[in-house]
Amino acid sequence: MKFIALLLTLTVVFSCNRESNFSELTKSDLLTSSEWKKDYYENSYYYNDILEKVEKDENYRGTESIKFNSDLTVNYNRPEFVDKINGNWNFEDDETILKTNLYKFGAYYFPSQKINVLDEKSLVLEMEHQAIISFNTDGTQKITILVRKLYFTH
C-alpha cells in the first residue's frame, strides 16, 4: 500500500513538473513559424457606420505569400513580381500592431496593420482604415470607410 502511495505521489510530482516545462508560444514564435500563404482578402465598405458591401479577393490564393523571420526580416512574394520584396518587420502597441517597410514599384505593402488573429494555423491582419471620398447623385459628398482584412494560412 505504501508503494502505491509513493508511486502515485511521484506520478503527480512528475506530471506537474512536465507541464510547467512547456511554455506558450509567443506572437513572434507564431508569426515566424513558417511561411504564410494568402487565403483571401476582404474589403468591407461602411457608410455612416453601416456596412454597404463586402468584396472578397481570392486572386493568387495559395501562391501569394509572406515570410516573417526571427531576425526581424520579412519576404513578400506575389506571382506577378519577378523577385520577392525584402524588408523588415516589428511589433508595436503591445504586439497588437504589425509594421513592415516592404516597398516596390512606388507602393508600400503591409505598412501597418492590426493583428486580429494569430495562432498556429491562421493570421488575420486588418489594414489601417481608409476614407474614400465620392459624390452622391445629388452632388453631396459621400465619405465611405474601407476596412481591408487579409487572411493567411500555413
Backbone as a chain_set.jsonl record, in Angstrom:
{"seq": "MKFIALLLTLTVVFSCNRESNFSELTKSDLLTSSEWKKDYYENSYYYNDILEKVEKDENYRGTESIKFNSDLTVNYNRPEFVDKINGNWNFEDDETILKTNLYKFGAYYFPSQKINVLDEKSLVLEMEHQAIISFNTDGTQKITILVRKLYFTH", "coords": {"N": [[0.82, -1.187, 0.0], [1.96, 1.227, 0.812], [3.809, 1.475, -1.188], [2.204, 1.944, -3.451], [1.1, 4.417, -2.761], [3.439, 5.967, -2.748], [4.199, 5.701, -5.431], [2.008, 6.936, -6.689], [2.306, 9.562, -5.688], [4.801, 10.286, -6.808], [4.108, 10.198, -9.523], [2.254, 12.309, -9.709], [3.921, 14.492, -8.997], [5.902, 14.438, -11.058], [4.238, 14.783, -13.282], [3.146, 17.34, -12.89], [5.53, 18.797, -12.929], [6.401, 18.342, -15.56], [4.391, 19.595, -17.072], [4.829, 22.262, -16.366], [7.175, 22.811, -17.672], [6.569, 23.209, -20.307], [6.116, 25.911, -22.393], [4.041, 28.658, -23.417], [3.585, 29.571, -26.829], [5.018, 32.514, -28.167], [3.887, 35.604, -29.725], [5.768, 36.308, -31.637], [6.985, 33.805, -32.075], [4.823, 32.397, -33.212], [4.294, 33.978, -35.49], [6.662, 33.756, -36.968], [6.89, 31.082, -37.484], [6.457, 29.667, -39.911], [6.077, 30.035, -43.495], [3.468, 32.217, -44.546], [0.567, 31.821, -46.42], [-1.537, 33.422, -48.78], [-4.97, 33.359, -48.218], [-7.443, 34.735, -48.629], [-8.439, 38.147, -49.363], [-10.415, 40.642, -47.837], [-12.568, 43.233, -48.484], [-14.391, 45.625, -46.841], [-16.952, 47.947, -46.985], [-18.027, 50.836, -45.424], [-20.626, 53.122, -44.715], [-21.652, 55.803, -42.884], [-21.333, 54.198, -40.587], [-22.627, 51.886, -41.354], [-22.6, 48.804, -42.921], [-22.066, 48.642, -46.317], [-21.194, 47.092, -48.53], [-19.382, 44.049, -49.294], [-16.378, 42.867, -50.567], [-14.678, 40.107, -51.842], [-11.447, 39.021, -52.377], [-9.838, 36.599, -54.022], [-7.719, 36.226, -55.683], [-4.59, 34.886, -56.641], [-4.62, 33.045, -54.597], [-3.08, 30.977, -52.279], [-0.681, 31.169, -53.674], [0.41, 33.693, -53.38], [2.527, 34.939, -50.9], [3.917, 35.474, -47.597], [6.725, 35.784, -45.524], [7.752, 35.945, -42.319], [10.636, 36.476, -40.509], [12.739, 35.349, -37.783], [14.862, 37.068, -37.319], [13.827, 39.545, -37.671], [13.472, 40.244, -40.336], [11.598, 40.311, -43.402], [9.932, 38.652, -46.084], [8.224, 39.054, -49.052], [6.115, 37.68, -51.483], [4.64, 37.751, -54.627], [2.892, 36.419, -57.421], [3.11, 38.039, -59.779], [5.387, 39.527, -59.388], [8.809, 39.665, -60.231], [10.943, 39.265, -58.509], [11.167, 38.55, -54.983], [9.965, 40.815, -52.479], [11.91, 42.31, -50.091], [12.328, 43.141, -46.677], [11.928, 44.673, -43.455], [10.368, 43.879, -40.286], [8.291, 44.682, -37.44], [6.782, 44.672, -34.15], [4.278, 46.733, -32.616], [2.591, 48.686, -30.08], [2.083, 46.897, -27.791], [2.345, 44.42, -29.09], [0.135, 44.305, -30.805], [-0.035, 45.58, -33.168], [1.338, 45.198, -36.366], [4.106, 46.034, -38.26], [5.677, 46.762, -41.401], [8.375, 47.481, -43.715], [8.139, 47.062, -46.423], [8.594, 47.785, -49.787], [7.976, 48.573, -53.137], [7.87, 49.354, -56.605], [6.834, 51.917, -56.202], [5.007, 51.614, -54.158], [3.883, 50.802, -50.847], [3.784, 47.786, -49.025], [1.825, 46.146, -46.729], [2.194, 48.143, -44.621], [1.291, 48.983, -42.033], [-0.59, 47.218, -39.793], [-3.327, 45.927, -37.937], [-3.313, 43.159, -35.756], [-5.638, 40.782, -35.962], [-6.124, 38.036, -35.671], [-3.903, 35.54, -34.633], [-2.57, 32.549, -34.652], [-1.582, 29.065, -34.494], [-2.381, 28.244, -37.039], [-3.637, 30.3, -38.448], [-3.559, 33.654, -39.688], [-4.75, 36.808, -39.422], [-4.947, 39.953, -40.62], [-5.67, 43.408, -40.207], [-5.85, 46.142, -42.167], [-4.878, 49.642, -41.942], [-7.613, 51.816, -41.679], [-9.22, 53.304, -44.489], [-10.312, 56.337, -45.94], [-12.69, 56.958, -48.404], [-13.553, 59.255, -50.708], [-16.399, 60.286, -52.382], [-19.111, 61.254, -54.572], [-22.581, 61.722, -54.108], [-25.551, 61.145, -56.11], [-26.992, 63.496, -55.995], [-25.034, 65.366, -55.762], [-23.918, 65.815, -53.288], [-21.312, 65.293, -50.938], [-19.848, 62.131, -50.234], [-18.515, 60.074, -47.814], [-16.882, 57.152, -47.549], [-15.812, 54.436, -45.589], [-13.159, 52.255, -45.884], [-12.467, 49.046, -44.855], [-10.016, 46.783, -44.759], [-9.293, 43.408, -44.634], [-6.885, 40.87, -44.277], [-6.42, 37.568, -44.961], [-4.552, 34.832, -44.011], [-3.017, 31.566, -44.201], [-1.221, 28.621, -43.096]], "CA": [[0.0, 0.0, 0.0], [2.867, 2.377, 0.846], [4.424, 1.55, -2.517], [1.212, 2.557, -4.347], [1.031, 5.834, -2.384], [4.68, 6.579, -3.235], [4.106, 5.731, -6.892], [1.019, 7.96, -7.021], [2.921, 10.852, -5.37], [5.812, 10.552, -7.839], [3.401, 10.459, -10.781], [1.71, 13.672, -9.632], [5.05, 15.432, -8.998], [6.494, 14.488, -12.395], [3.241, 15.317, -14.21], [3.112, 18.791, -12.689], [6.811, 19.307, -13.374], [6.444, 18.281, -17.015], [3.507, 20.627, -17.598], [5.404, 23.585, -16.155], [8.295, 22.999, -18.59], [6.057, 23.632, -21.601], [5.725, 27.316, -22.352], [3.187, 29.09, -24.515], [4.271, 30.219, -27.942], [4.856, 33.965, -28.218], [3.42, 36.079, -31.027], [6.91, 36.199, -32.556], [7.105, 32.391, -32.433], [3.724, 32.052, -34.121], [4.434, 34.712, -36.744], [7.851, 33.314, -37.71], [6.935, 29.617, -37.518], [6.6, 29.23, -41.305], [5.56, 30.978, -44.492], [2.019, 32.414, -44.565], [0.046, 31.905, -47.782], [-2.802, 34.142, -48.877], [-6.226, 32.644, -48.384], [-8.209, 35.749, -49.354], [-8.537, 39.478, -48.782], [-11.811, 41.057, -47.762], [-12.779, 44.672, -48.393], [-15.718, 45.981, -46.338], [-17.191, 49.373, -47.176], [-19.001, 51.344, -44.457], [-21.075, 54.498, -44.851], [-22.367, 56.131, -41.642], [-21.212, 53.014, -39.729], [-23.463, 50.798, -41.868], [-21.911, 48.035, -43.949], [-22.728, 48.749, -47.618], [-20.867, 45.932, -49.362], [-18.165, 43.314, -48.995], [-15.749, 42.254, -51.738], [-13.703, 39.08, -51.478], [-10.399, 38.872, -53.394], [-9.143, 35.323, -53.894], [-6.643, 36.15, -56.675], [-3.293, 34.394, -56.132], [-4.832, 32.221, -53.39], [-2.098, 29.915, -52.107], [0.588, 31.453, -54.345], [0.946, 34.906, -52.757], [2.979, 34.518, -49.575], [4.759, 36.367, -46.814], [7.503, 35.036, -44.53], [8.35, 36.755, -41.266], [11.785, 35.744, -39.972], [13.05, 35.677, -36.39], [15.824, 38.178, -37.283], [13.001, 40.721, -37.975], [13.359, 40.499, -41.768], [10.351, 39.791, -43.976], [9.985, 38.433, -47.527], [6.876, 39.035, -49.622], [6.146, 37.159, -52.841], [3.404, 37.705, -55.419], [3.215, 35.826, -58.718], [3.482, 38.991, -60.827], [6.708, 40.08, -59.108], [9.934, 38.836, -60.667], [11.689, 38.95, -57.288], [10.491, 38.821, -53.717], [10.256, 42.094, -51.838], [12.524, 42.051, -48.791], [12.332, 44.286, -45.776], [11.965, 44.393, -42.018], [9.085, 43.95, -39.597], [8.331, 44.835, -35.988], [5.521, 44.838, -33.444], [4.061, 47.956, -31.843], [1.396, 48.701, -29.231], [1.957, 45.647, -27.04], [2.248, 43.341, -30.086], [-1.174, 44.275, -31.46], [0.166, 46.185, -34.491], [2.47, 44.65, -37.11], [4.562, 47.002, -39.266], [6.765, 46.368, -42.297], [8.851, 48.545, -44.608], [8.181, 46.494, -47.773], [8.339, 48.851, -50.759], [8.375, 48.274, -54.516], [7.042, 49.97, -57.646], [6.174, 53.109, -55.674], [3.941, 51.271, -53.211], [4.218, 50.085, -49.622], [2.984, 46.592, -48.801], [1.663, 45.831, -45.306], [2.938, 49.113, -43.818], [0.846, 48.965, -40.637], [-1.847, 46.505, -39.702], [-3.724, 45.377, -36.644], [-3.392, 41.699, -35.75], [-6.935, 40.327, -35.448], [-5.961, 36.631, -35.29], [-2.59, 34.952, -34.847], [-2.427, 31.278, -33.957], [-0.736, 28.11, -35.219], [-2.854, 27.985, -38.4], [-4.264, 31.454, -39.09], [-3.11, 35.025, -39.482], [-5.698, 37.765, -39.991], [-4.478, 41.323, -40.42], [-6.604, 44.457, -40.611], [-5.099, 47.32, -42.593], [-5.384, 50.918, -41.462], [-8.828, 52.174, -42.393], [-9.035, 54.356, -45.489], [-11.51, 57.096, -46.308], [-12.89, 57.102, -49.845], [-14.472, 60.367, -50.925], [-17.12, 60.255, -53.655], [-20.265, 62.155, -54.549], [-23.895, 61.14, -54.35], [-26.18, 61.627, -57.351], [-27.454, 64.877, -55.801], [-23.87, 66.236, -55.675], [-23.371, 65.898, -51.93], [-20.115, 64.47, -50.705], [-20.045, 60.882, -49.501], [-17.256, 59.511, -47.326], [-17.01, 55.739, -47.233], [-14.632, 53.906, -44.908], [-12.739, 50.931, -46.345], [-11.789, 48.191, -43.883], [-9.463, 45.659, -45.506], [-8.729, 42.33, -43.823], [-6.043, 39.952, -45.036], [-6.495, 36.237, -44.349], [-3.446, 33.938, -44.39], [-2.921, 30.273, -43.525], [0.02, 27.884, -43.368]], "C": [[0.871, 1.262, 0.0], [3.521, 2.574, -0.522], [3.489, 2.244, -3.513], [1.103, 4.044, -4.051], [2.261, 6.581, -2.884], [4.647, 6.726, -4.75], [3.138, 6.817, -7.357], [1.587, 9.357, -6.788], [3.957, 11.227, -6.425], [5.178, 10.877, -9.179], [2.863, 11.882, -10.815], [2.83, 14.697, -9.717], [5.631, 15.562, -10.398], [5.524, 15.036, -13.427], [3.185, 16.833, -14.104], [4.395, 19.432, -13.19], [6.87, 19.365, -14.892], [5.576, 19.37, -17.632], [4.112, 22.007, -17.445], [6.595, 23.848, -17.081], [7.844, 23.428, -19.981], [5.625, 25.082, -21.494], [4.852, 27.63, -23.557], [4.029, 29.729, -25.604], [4.005, 31.719, -27.897], [4.307, 34.354, -29.588], [4.543, 36.011, -32.055], [7.101, 34.76, -33.013], [6.054, 32.0, -33.464], [3.914, 32.698, -35.49], [5.568, 34.15, -37.602], [7.921, 31.798, -37.889], [7.064, 29.043, -38.925], [5.997, 30.285, -42.219], [4.03, 31.017, -44.428], [1.58, 32.573, -46.008], [-1.32, 32.589, -47.764], [-3.951, 33.16, -49.031], [-7.161, 33.556, -49.176], [-8.091, 37.083, -48.639], [-10.008, 39.867, -48.818], [-11.881, 42.564, -47.575], [-14.217, 44.926, -47.96], [-15.847, 47.496, -46.421], [-18.325, 49.819, -46.258], [-19.338, 52.799, -44.78], [-21.97, 54.777, -43.648], [-22.444, 54.911, -40.716], [-22.124, 51.86, -40.133], [-22.699, 50.112, -42.997], [-22.713, 48.108, -45.25], [-22.466, 47.541, -48.503], [-19.55, 45.319, -48.909], [-17.67, 42.693, -50.288], [-14.685, 41.287, -51.257], [-12.749, 38.881, -52.648], [-9.646, 37.577, -53.139], [-8.072, 35.14, -54.97], [-5.347, 35.727, -55.984], [-3.435, 33.584, -54.842], [-3.821, 31.075, -53.365], [-0.771, 30.164, -52.792], [1.217, 32.761, -53.859], [1.329, 34.539, -51.331], [3.835, 35.589, -48.917], [5.432, 35.535, -45.724], [8.155, 36.027, -43.58], [9.445, 35.916, -40.624], [12.116, 36.225, -38.572], [14.081, 36.797, -36.254], [15.171, 39.509, -37.665], [13.062, 41.15, -39.44], [12.069, 39.85, -42.258], [10.526, 39.685, -45.488], [8.559, 38.276, -48.041], [6.964, 38.612, -51.08], [4.747, 37.158, -53.446], [3.767, 37.192, -56.796], [3.651, 36.824, -59.793], [4.822, 39.678, -60.578], [7.772, 39.124, -59.629], [10.719, 38.359, -59.453], [10.805, 39.195, -56.076], [10.838, 40.232, -53.272], [10.771, 41.759, -50.44], [12.509, 43.314, -47.951], [12.437, 43.834, -44.34], [10.561, 44.503, -41.438], [9.324, 44.187, -38.119], [6.91, 44.938, -35.444], [5.489, 46.21, -32.801], [2.804, 47.788, -31.016], [1.132, 47.35, -28.582], [1.656, 44.459, -27.96], [0.857, 43.195, -30.691], [-1.11, 44.851, -32.873], [1.432, 45.586, -35.094], [2.83, 45.644, -38.207], [5.665, 46.394, -40.11], [7.201, 47.597, -43.085], [8.987, 48.013, -46.04], [7.757, 47.552, -48.787], [8.826, 48.411, -52.137], [7.382, 48.927, -55.467], [6.244, 51.161, -57.109], [5.07, 52.83, -54.673], [4.515, 50.553, -51.986], [3.263, 48.912, -49.472], [2.992, 46.269, -47.315], [2.378, 46.833, -44.398], [2.561, 49.09, -42.336], [-0.506, 48.277, -40.586], [-2.068, 45.964, -38.303], [-3.794, 43.856, -36.771], [-4.725, 41.304, -35.129], [-6.86, 38.892, -34.948], [-4.526, 36.228, -35.587], [-2.515, 33.693, -33.987], [-1.606, 30.341, -34.832], [-1.121, 27.947, -36.686], [-3.315, 29.223, -39.153], [-3.595, 32.768, -38.711], [-4.115, 35.925, -40.183], [-5.224, 39.155, -39.6], [-5.546, 42.292, -40.899], [-5.794, 45.711, -40.92], [-5.681, 48.578, -41.953], [-6.589, 51.307, -42.315], [-8.562, 53.342, -43.34], [-10.366, 55.032, -45.777], [-11.546, 57.245, -47.82], [-13.948, 58.184, -50.044], [-15.076, 60.24, -52.318], [-18.299, 61.217, -53.537], [-21.534, 61.384, -54.856], [-24.482, 61.717, -55.63], [-26.693, 63.05, -57.226], [-26.297, 65.861, -55.627], [-23.283, 66.382, -54.287], [-22.216, 64.903, -51.77], [-20.466, 63.242, -49.874], [-18.672, 60.353, -49.093], [-17.528, 58.077, -46.867], [-15.709, 55.279, -46.584], [-14.382, 52.482, -45.407], [-11.997, 50.232, -45.209], [-11.341, 46.96, -44.644], [-8.835, 44.662, -44.546], [-8.017, 41.34, -44.736], [-6.004, 38.621, -44.296], [-5.379, 35.356, -44.915], [-3.54, 32.626, -43.606], [-1.552, 29.666, -43.821], [-0.237, 26.869, -44.445]], "O": [[0.581, 2.232, -0.701], [3.755, 3.704, -0.953], [3.942, 3.046, -4.33], [1.021, 4.854, -4.975], [2.148, 7.699, -3.386], [5.028, 7.768, -5.284], [3.424, 7.536, -8.314], [1.373, 10.249, -7.608], [3.983, 12.368, -6.887], [5.668, 11.747, -9.898], [2.996, 12.58, -11.82], [2.7, 15.683, -10.443], [5.832, 16.676, -10.881], [5.954, 15.7, -14.37], [3.177, 17.53, -15.118], [4.356, 20.496, -13.808], [7.348, 20.353, -15.451], [5.978, 20.001, -18.609], [3.926, 22.853, -18.32], [6.985, 25.002, -17.256], [8.644, 23.954, -20.755], [4.855, 25.441, -20.603], [4.918, 26.954, -24.584], [5.056, 30.35, -25.331], [2.884, 32.143, -27.618], [4.267, 33.531, -30.503], [4.3, 35.691, -33.219], [7.348, 34.508, -34.193], [6.361, 31.352, -34.465], [3.722, 32.055, -36.521], [5.445, 34.078, -38.825], [8.918, 31.286, -38.397], [7.726, 28.02, -39.107], [5.474, 31.3, -41.759], [3.379, 29.983, -44.276], [2.154, 33.374, -46.745], [-2.138, 32.37, -46.87], [-3.909, 32.252, -49.861], [-7.616, 33.196, -50.261], [-7.699, 37.152, -47.474], [-10.748, 39.469, -49.718], [-11.32, 43.106, -46.623], [-15.155, 44.494, -48.63], [-14.963, 48.232, -45.983], [-19.427, 49.273, -46.296], [-18.455, 53.602, -45.079], [-22.944, 54.06, -43.421], [-23.492, 54.629, -40.136], [-22.366, 50.953, -39.336], [-22.211, 50.769, -43.917], [-23.873, 47.701, -45.299], [-23.377, 47.021, -49.148], [-18.73, 45.955, -48.247], [-18.438, 42.069, -51.021], [-13.889, 41.607, -50.374], [-13.177, 38.608, -53.769], [-8.905, 37.463, -52.163], [-7.569, 34.032, -55.159], [-5.055, 36.166, -54.872], [-2.476, 33.454, -54.082], [-3.724, 30.301, -54.318], [0.191, 29.443, -52.527], [2.437, 32.915, -53.921], [0.549, 33.901, -50.625], [4.391, 36.472, -49.57], [4.798, 34.696, -45.085], [8.993, 36.836, -43.975], [9.208, 34.772, -40.237], [11.816, 37.362, -38.209], [14.176, 37.417, -35.195], [15.865, 40.485, -37.948], [12.74, 42.294, -39.76], [11.522, 38.957, -41.611], [11.186, 40.523, -46.102], [7.786, 37.467, -47.527], [7.794, 39.127, -51.83], [3.799, 36.636, -52.86], [4.848, 37.499, -57.298], [4.482, 36.487, -60.637], [5.342, 40.347, -61.47], [7.645, 37.909, -59.481], [11.113, 37.195, -59.374], [9.83, 39.944, -56.134], [11.879, 40.774, -53.643], [10.134, 41.011, -49.7], [12.662, 44.421, -48.467], [12.961, 42.761, -44.041], [9.68, 45.135, -42.021], [10.411, 43.929, -37.602], [5.967, 45.248, -36.172], [6.529, 46.784, -32.479], [2.036, 46.85, -31.23], [0.086, 46.737, -28.8], [0.822, 43.609, -27.647], [0.445, 42.092, -31.051], [-2.016, 44.638, -33.679], [2.461, 45.478, -34.428], [1.973, 46.05, -38.992], [6.484, 45.616, -39.62], [6.506, 48.612, -43.124], [9.856, 48.464, -46.786], [6.686, 48.146, -48.661], [9.952, 47.934, -52.284], [6.195, 49.036, -55.162], [5.105, 51.381, -57.52], [4.274, 53.719, -54.367], [5.491, 49.808, -52.077], [2.072, 49.031, -49.758], [4.057, 46.135, -46.713], [3.1, 46.421, -43.49], [3.439, 49.169, -41.477], [-1.452, 48.696, -41.252], [-1.131, 45.597, -37.593], [-4.276, 43.332, -37.775], [-4.929, 41.463, -33.925], [-7.458, 38.557, -33.925], [-3.993, 36.531, -36.654], [-2.409, 33.763, -32.763], [-0.998, 30.779, -35.809], [-0.285, 27.555, -37.5], [-3.38, 29.201, -40.382], [-3.136, 32.963, -37.585], [-4.312, 35.821, -41.394], [-5.115, 39.49, -38.421], [-6.243, 42.027, -41.879], [-5.137, 46.269, -40.042], [-6.82, 48.584, -41.486], [-6.575, 51.14, -43.534], [-7.785, 54.246, -43.033], [-11.408, 54.381, -45.848], [-10.549, 57.614, -48.44], [-15.089, 58.043, -49.605], [-14.357, 60.104, -53.308], [-18.457, 61.905, -52.528], [-21.566, 60.519, -55.732], [-23.95, 62.686, -56.172], [-26.823, 63.749, -58.231], [-26.523, 67.045, -55.375], [-22.24, 67.017, -54.126], [-22.179, 63.839, -52.388], [-21.268, 63.306, -48.943], [-17.78, 60.204, -49.928], [-18.292, 57.832, -45.934], [-14.626, 55.696, -46.995], [-15.263, 51.624, -45.36], [-11.025, 50.761, -44.67], [-12.166, 46.181, -45.12], [-7.964, 45.01, -43.749], [-8.494, 41.02, -45.825], [-5.598, 38.562, -43.135], [-5.273, 35.161, -46.126], [-4.072, 32.586, -42.497], [-0.822, 30.143, -44.69], [0.673, 26.136, -44.832]]}, "num_chains": 1, "name": "protein.A"}
